[in-house]
CSV table of N, CA, C and O in Angstrom, one decimal:
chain,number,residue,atom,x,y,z
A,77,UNK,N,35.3,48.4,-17.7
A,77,UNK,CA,36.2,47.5,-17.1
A,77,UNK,C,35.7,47.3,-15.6
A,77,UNK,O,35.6,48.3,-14.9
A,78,UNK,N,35.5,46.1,-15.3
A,78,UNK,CA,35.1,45.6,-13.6
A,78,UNK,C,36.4,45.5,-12.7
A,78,UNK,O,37.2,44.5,-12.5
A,79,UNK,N,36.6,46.5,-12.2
A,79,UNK,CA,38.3,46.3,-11.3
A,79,UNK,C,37.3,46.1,-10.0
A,79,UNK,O,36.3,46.8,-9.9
A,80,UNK,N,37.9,44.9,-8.7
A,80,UNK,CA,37.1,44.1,-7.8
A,80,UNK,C,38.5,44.2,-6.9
A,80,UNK,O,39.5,43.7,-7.2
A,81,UNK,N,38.4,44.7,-5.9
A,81,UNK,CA,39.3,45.0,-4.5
A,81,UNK,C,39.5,43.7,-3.3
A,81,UNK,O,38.5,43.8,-2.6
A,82,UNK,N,40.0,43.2,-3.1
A,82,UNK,CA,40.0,42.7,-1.6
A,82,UNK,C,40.6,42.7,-0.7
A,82,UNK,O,41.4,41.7,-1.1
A,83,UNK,N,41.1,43.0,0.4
A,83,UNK,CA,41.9,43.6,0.8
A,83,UNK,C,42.4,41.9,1.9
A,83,UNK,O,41.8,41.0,2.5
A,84,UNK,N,43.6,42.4,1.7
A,84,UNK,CA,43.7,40.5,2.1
A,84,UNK,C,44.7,40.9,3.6
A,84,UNK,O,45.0,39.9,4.3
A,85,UNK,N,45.0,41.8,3.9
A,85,UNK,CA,45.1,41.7,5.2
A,85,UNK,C,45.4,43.4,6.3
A,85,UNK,O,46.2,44.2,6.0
A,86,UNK,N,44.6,43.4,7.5
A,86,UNK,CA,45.0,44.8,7.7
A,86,UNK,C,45.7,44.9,8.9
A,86,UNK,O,45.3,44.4,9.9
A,87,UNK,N,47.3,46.0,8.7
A,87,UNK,CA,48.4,45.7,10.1
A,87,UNK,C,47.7,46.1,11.1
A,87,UNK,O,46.6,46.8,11.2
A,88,UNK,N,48.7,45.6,12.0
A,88,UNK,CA,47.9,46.0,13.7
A,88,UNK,C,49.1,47.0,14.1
A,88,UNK,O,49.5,47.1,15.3
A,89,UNK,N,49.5,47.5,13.5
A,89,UNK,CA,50.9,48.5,13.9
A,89,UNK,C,50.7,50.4,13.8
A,89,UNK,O,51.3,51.2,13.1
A,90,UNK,N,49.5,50.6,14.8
A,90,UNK,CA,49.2,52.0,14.8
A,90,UNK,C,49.8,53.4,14.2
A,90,UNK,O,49.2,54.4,13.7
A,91,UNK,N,51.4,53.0,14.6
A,91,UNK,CA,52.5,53.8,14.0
A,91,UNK,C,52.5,53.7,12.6
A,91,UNK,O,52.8,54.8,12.1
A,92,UNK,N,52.2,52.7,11.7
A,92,UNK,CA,52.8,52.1,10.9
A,92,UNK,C,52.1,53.3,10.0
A,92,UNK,O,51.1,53.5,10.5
A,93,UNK,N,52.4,54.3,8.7
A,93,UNK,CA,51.2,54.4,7.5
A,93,UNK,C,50.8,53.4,6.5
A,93,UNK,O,49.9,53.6,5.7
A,94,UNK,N,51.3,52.4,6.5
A,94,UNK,CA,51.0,51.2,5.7
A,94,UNK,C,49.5,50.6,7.0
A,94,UNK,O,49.6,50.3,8.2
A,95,UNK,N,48.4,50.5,6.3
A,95,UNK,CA,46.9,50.6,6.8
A,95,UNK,C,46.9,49.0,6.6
A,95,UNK,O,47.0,48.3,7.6
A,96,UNK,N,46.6,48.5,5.0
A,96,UNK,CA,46.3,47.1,5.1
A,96,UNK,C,46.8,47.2,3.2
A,96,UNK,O,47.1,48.1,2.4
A,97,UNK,N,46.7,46.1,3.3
A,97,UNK,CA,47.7,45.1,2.3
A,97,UNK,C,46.2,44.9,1.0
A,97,UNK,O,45.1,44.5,1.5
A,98,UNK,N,46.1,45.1,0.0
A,98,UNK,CA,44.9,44.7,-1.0
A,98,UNK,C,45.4,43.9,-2.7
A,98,UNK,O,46.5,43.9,-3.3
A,99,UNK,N,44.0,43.3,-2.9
A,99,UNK,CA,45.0,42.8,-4.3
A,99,UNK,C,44.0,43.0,-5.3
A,99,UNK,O,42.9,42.6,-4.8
A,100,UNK,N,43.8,43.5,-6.4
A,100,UNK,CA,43.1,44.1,-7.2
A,100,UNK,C,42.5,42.7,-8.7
A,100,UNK,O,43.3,41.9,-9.1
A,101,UNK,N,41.3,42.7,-9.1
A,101,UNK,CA,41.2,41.7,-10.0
A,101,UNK,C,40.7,42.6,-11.1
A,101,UNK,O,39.7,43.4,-10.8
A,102,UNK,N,41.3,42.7,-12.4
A,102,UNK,CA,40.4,43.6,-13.5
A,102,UNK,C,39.7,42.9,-14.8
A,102,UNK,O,40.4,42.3,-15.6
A,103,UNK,N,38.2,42.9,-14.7
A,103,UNK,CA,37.2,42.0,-15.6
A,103,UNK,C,38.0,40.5,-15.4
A,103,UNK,O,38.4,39.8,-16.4
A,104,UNK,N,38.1,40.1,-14.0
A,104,UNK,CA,38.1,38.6,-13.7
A,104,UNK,C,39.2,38.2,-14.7
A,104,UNK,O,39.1,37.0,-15.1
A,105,UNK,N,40.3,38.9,-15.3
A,105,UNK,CA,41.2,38.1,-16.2
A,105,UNK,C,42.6,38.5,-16.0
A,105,UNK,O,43.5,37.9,-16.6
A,106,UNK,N,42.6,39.4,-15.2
A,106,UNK,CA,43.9,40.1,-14.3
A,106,UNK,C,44.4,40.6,-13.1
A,106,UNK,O,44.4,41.8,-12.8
A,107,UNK,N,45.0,39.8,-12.4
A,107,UNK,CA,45.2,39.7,-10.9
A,107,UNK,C,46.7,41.2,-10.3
A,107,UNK,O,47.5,41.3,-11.2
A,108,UNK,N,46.9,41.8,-9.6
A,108,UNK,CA,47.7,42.6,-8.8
A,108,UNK,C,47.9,42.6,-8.0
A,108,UNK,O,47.1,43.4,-7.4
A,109,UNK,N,49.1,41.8,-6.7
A,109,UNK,CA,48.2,42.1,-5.4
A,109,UNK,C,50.0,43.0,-4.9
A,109,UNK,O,50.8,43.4,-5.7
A,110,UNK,N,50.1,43.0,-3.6
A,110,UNK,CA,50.5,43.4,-3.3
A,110,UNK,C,50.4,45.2,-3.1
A,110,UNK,O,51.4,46.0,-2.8
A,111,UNK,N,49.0,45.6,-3.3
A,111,UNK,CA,48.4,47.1,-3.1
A,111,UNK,C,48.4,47.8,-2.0
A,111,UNK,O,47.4,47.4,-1.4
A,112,UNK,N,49.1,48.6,-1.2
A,112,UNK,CA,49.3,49.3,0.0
A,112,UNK,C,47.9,50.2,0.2
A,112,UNK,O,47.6,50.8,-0.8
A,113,UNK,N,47.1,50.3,1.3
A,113,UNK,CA,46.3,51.6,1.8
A,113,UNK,C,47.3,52.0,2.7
A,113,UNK,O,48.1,51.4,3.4
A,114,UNK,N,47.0,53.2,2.5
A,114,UNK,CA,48.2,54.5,3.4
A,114,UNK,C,47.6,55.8,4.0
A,114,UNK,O,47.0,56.6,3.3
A,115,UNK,N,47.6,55.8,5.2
A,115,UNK,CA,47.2,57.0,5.5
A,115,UNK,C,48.4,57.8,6.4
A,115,UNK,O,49.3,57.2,7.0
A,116,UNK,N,48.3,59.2,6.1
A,116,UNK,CA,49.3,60.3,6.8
A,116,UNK,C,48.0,60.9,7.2
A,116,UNK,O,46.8,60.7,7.4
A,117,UNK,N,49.0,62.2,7.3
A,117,UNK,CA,48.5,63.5,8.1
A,117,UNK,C,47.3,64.2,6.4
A,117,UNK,O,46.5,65.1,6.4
A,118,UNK,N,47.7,63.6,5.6
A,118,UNK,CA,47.0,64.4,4.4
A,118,UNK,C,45.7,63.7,4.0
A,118,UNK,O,44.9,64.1,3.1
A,119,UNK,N,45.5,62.2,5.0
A,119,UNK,CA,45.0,61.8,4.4
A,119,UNK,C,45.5,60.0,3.8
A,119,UNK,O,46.6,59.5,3.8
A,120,UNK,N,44.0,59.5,3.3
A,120,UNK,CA,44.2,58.1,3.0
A,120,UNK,C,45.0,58.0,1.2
A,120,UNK,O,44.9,59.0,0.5
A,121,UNK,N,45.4,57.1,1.0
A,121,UNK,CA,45.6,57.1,-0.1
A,121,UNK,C,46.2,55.3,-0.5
A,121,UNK,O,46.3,54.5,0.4
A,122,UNK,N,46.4,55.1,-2.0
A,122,UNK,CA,46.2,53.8,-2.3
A,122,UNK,C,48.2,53.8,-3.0
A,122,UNK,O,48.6,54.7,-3.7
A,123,UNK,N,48.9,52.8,-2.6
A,123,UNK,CA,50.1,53.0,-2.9
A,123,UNK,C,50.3,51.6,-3.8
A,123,UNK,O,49.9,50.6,-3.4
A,124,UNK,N,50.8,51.7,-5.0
A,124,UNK,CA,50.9,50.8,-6.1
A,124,UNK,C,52.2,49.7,-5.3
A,124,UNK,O,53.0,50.0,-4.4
A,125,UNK,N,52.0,48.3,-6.1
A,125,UNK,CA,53.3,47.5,-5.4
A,125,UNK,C,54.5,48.3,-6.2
A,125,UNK,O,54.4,49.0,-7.2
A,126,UNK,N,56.0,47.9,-5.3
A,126,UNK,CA,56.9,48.2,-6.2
A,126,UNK,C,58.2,47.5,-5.6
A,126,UNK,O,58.3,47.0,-4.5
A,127,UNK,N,59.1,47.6,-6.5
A,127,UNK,CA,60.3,47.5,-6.0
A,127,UNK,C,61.7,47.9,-6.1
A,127,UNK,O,62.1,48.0,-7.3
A,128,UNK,N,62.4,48.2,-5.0
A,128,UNK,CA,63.5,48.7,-4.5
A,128,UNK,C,65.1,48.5,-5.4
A,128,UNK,O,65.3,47.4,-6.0
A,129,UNK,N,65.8,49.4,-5.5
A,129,UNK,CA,66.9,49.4,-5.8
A,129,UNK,C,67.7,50.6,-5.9
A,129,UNK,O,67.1,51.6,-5.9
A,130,UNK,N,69.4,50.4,-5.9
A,130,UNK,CA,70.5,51.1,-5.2
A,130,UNK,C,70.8,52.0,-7.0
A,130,UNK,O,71.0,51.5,-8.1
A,131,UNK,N,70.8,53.1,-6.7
A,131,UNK,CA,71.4,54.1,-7.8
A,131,UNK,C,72.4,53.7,-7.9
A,131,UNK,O,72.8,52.7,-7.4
A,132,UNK,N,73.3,54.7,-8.9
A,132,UNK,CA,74.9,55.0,-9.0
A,132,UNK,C,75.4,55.3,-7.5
A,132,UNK,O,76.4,54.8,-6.9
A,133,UNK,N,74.5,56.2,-7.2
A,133,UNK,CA,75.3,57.2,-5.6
A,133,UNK,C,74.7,56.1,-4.4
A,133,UNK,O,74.9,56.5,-3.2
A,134,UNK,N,73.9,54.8,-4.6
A,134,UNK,CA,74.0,54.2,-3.3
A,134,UNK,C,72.6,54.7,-2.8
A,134,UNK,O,72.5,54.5,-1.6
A,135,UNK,N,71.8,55.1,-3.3
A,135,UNK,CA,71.0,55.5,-2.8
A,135,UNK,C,69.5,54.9,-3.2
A,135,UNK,O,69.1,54.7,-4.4
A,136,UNK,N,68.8,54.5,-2.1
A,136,UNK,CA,67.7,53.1,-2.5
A,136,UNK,C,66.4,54.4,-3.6
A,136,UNK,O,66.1,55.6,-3.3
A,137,UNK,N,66.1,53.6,-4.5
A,137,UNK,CA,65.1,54.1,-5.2
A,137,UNK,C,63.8,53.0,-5.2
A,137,UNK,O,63.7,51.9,-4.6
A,138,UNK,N,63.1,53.5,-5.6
A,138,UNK,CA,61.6,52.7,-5.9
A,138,UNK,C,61.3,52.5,-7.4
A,138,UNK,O,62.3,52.8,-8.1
A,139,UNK,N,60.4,52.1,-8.0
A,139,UNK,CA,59.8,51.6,-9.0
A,139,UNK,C,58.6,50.5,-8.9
A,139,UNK,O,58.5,49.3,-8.6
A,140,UNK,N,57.8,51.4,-9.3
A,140,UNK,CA,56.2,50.8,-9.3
A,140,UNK,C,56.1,49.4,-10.4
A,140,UNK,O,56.0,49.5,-11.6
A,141,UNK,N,56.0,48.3,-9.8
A,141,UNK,CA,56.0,47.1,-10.7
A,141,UNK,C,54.7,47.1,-11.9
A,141,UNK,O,54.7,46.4,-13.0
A,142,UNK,N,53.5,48.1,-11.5
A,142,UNK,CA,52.2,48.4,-11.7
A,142,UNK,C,52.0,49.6,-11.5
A,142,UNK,O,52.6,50.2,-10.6
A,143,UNK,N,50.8,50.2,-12.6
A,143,UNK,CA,50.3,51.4,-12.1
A,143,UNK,C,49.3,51.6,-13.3
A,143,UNK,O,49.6,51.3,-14.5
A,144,UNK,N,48.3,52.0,-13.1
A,144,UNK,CA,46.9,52.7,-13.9
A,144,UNK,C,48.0,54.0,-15.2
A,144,UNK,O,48.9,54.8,-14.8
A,145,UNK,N,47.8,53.9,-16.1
A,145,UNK,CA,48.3,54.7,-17.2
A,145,UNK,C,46.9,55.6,-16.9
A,145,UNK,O,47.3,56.3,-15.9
A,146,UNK,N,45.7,55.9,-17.0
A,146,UNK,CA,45.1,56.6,-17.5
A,146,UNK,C,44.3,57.2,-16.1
A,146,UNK,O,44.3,56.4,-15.1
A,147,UNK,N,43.8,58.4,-16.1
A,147,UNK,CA,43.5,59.3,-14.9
A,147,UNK,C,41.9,58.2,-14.1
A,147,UNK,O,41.5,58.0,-13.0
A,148,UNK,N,41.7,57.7,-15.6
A,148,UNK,CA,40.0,57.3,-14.8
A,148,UNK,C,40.5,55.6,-14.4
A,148,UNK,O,39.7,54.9,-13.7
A,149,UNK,N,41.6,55.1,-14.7
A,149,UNK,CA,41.4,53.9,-14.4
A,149,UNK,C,42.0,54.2,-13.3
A,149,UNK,O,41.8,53.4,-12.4
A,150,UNK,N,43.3,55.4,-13.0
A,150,UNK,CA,43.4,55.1,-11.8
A,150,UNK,C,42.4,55.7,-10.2
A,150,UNK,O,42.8,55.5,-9.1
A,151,UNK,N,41.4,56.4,-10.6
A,151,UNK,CA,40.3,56.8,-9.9
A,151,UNK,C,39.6,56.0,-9.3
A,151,UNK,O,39.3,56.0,-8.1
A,152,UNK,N,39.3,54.5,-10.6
A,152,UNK,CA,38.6,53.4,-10.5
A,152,UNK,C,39.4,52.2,-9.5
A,152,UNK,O,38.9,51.5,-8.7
A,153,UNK,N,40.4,52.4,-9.7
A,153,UNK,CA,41.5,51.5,-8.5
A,153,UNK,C,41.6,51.7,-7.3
A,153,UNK,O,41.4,50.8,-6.5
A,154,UNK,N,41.8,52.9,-7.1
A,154,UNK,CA,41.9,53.7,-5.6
A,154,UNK,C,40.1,53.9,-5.5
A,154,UNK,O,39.8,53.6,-4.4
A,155,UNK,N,39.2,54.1,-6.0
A,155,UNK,CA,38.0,53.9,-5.1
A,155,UNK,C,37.7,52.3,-5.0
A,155,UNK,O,36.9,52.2,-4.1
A,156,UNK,N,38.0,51.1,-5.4
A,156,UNK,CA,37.5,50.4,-5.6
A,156,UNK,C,38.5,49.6,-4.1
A,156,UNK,O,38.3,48.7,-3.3
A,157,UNK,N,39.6,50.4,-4.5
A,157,UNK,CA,40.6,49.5,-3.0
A,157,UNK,C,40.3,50.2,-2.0
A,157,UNK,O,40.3,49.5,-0.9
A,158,UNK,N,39.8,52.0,-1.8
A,158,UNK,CA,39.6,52.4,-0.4
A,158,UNK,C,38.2,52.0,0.5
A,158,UNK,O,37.9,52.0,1.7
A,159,UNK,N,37.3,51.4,-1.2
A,159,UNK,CA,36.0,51.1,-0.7
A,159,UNK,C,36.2,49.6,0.2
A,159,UNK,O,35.8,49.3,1.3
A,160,UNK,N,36.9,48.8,-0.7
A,160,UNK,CA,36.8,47.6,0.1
A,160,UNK,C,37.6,47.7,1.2
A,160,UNK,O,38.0,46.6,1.6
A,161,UNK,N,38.1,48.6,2.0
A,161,UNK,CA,39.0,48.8,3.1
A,161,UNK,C,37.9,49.5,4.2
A,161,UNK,O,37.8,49.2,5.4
A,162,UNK,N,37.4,50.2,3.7
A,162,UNK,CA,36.3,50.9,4.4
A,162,UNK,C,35.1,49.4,5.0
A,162,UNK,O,34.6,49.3,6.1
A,163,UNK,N,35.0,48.7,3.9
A,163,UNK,CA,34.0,47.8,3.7
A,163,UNK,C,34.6,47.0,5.1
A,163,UNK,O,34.0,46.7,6.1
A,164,UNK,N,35.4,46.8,4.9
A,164,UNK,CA,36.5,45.8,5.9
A,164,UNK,C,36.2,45.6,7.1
A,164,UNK,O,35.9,44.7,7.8
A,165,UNK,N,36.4,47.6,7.2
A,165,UNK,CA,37.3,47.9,9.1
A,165,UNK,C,35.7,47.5,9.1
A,165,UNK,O,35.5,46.4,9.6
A,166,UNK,N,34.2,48.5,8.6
A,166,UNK,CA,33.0,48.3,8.9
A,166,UNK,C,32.6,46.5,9.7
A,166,UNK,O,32.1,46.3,10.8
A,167,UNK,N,33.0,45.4,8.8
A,167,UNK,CA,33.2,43.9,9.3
A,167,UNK,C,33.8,43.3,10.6
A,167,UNK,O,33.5,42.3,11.3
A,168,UNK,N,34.7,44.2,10.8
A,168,UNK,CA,35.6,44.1,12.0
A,168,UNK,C,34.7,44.7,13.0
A,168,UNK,O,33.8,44.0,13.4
A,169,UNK,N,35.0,45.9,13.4
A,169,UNK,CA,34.2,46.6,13.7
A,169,UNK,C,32.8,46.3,14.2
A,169,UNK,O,32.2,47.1,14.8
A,170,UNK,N,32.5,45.4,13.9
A,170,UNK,CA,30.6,44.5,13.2
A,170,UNK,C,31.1,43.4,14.5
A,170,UNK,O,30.7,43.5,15.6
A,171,UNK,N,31.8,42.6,14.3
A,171,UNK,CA,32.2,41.3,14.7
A,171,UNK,C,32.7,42.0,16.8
A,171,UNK,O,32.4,41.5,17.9
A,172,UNK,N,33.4,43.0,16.5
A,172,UNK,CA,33.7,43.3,18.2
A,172,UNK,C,32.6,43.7,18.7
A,172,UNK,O,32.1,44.8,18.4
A,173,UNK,N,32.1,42.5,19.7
A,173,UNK,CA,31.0,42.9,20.8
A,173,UNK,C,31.9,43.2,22.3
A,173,UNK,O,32.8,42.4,22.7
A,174,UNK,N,31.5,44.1,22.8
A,174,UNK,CA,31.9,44.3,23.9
A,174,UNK,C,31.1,44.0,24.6
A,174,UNK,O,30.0,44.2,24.1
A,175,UNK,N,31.0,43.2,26.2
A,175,UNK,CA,29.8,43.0,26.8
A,175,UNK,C,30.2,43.5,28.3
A,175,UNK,O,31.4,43.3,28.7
A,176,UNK,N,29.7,44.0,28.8
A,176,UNK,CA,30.3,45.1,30.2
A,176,UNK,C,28.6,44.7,30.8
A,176,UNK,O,27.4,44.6,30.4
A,177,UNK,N,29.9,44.5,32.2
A,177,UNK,CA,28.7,44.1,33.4
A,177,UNK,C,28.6,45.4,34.3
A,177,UNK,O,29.5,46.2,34.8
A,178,UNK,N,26.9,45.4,34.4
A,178,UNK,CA,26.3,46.3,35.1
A,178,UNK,C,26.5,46.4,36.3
A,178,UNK,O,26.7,45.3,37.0
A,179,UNK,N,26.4,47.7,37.1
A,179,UNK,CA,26.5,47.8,38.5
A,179,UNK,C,25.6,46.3,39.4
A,179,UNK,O,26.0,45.5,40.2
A,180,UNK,N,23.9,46.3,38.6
A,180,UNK,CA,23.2,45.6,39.2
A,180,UNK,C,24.3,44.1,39.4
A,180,UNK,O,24.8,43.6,40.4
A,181,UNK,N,24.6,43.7,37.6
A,181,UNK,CA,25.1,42.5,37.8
A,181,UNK,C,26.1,42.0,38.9
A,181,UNK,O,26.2,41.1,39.7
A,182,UNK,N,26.7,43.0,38.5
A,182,UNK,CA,28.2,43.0,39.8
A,182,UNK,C,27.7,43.0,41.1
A,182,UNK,O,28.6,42.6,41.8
A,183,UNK,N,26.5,43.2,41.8
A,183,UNK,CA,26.4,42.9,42.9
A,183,UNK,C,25.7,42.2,43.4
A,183,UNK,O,25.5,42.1,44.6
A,184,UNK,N,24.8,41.3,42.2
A,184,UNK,CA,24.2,40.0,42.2
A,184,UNK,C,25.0,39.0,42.4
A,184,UNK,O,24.8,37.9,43.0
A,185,UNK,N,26.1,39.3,41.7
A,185,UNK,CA,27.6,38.2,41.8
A,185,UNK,C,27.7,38.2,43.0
A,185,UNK,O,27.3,37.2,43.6
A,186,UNK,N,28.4,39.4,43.7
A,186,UNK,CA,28.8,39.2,45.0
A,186,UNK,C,27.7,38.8,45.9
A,186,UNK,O,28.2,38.6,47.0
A,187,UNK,N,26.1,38.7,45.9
A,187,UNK,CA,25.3,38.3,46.8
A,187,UNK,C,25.1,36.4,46.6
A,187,UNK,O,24.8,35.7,47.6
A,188,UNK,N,25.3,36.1,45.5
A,188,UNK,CA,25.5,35.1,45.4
A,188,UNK,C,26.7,34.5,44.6
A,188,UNK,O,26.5,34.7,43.4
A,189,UNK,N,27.7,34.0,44.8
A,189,UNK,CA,28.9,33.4,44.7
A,189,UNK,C,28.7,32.2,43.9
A,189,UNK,O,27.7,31.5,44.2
A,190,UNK,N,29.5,31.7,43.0
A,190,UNK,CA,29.0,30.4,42.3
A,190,UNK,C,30.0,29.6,43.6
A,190,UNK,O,31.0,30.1,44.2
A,191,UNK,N,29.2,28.1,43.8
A,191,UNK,CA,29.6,27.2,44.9
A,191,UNK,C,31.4,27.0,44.4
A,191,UNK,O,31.8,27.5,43.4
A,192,UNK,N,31.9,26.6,45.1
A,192,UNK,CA,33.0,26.2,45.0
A,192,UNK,C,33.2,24.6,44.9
A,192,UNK,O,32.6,23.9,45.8
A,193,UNK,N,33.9,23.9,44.0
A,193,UNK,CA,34.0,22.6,44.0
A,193,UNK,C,34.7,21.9,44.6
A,193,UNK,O,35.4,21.4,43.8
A,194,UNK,N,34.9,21.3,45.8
A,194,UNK,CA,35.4,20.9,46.3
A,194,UNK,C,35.4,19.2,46.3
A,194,UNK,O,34.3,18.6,46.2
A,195,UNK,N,37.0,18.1,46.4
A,195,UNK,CA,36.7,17.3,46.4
A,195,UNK,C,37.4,16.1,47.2
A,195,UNK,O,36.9,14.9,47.1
């Protein structure tokens, strides 16, 4: 089975353990998205979509809408979504140039001043 990752958006909220948002395609004929990357103190890990609801006693529960039944497909899911996350930040990462001016520059500026326009 070809399971294909993309990770369709990553938060800017440092605090947050929710990392970035991914949606999973398996042999091009089955789509998933809403896939959480998560990292804590233990580490990264891949959190299935799910959704919420109130017990008997009032108390919010979870349920995974999706989830891998078998050990290797779920191996195959979580490397395939932490790779394209990794793949990601690397793009980002790629794209930020920082450009920092040199002592010399900085005092070629101040020896020569661009004219001022006046009119």
């Amino acid at each position: 089975m070809k399971v294909k990752a993309t990770i369709n958006r990553i938060t800017d909220k440092p605090e947050s353990t929710v990392k970035a948002y991914a949606s999973v395609s398996f042999d091009g004929a089955f789509a998933v998205h809403g896939i959480k990357v998560c990292e804590n103190e233990k580490g990264r890990f891949v959190s299935m979509p799910s959704t919420s609801y109130k017990d008997r006693n009032g108390e919010t529960k979870y349920s995974d809408t999706f989830h891998p039944i078998t050990k290797e497909a779920r191996e195959a899911l979580n490397q395939s979504v932490l790779n394209a996350y990794d793949y990601k930040l690397q793009q980002m990462q790629a794209t930020e140039i920082e450009i920092e001016e040199t002592q010399e520059e900085a005092e070629e500026a101040k020896e020569y001043p661009e004219p001022e326009l006046g009119m």
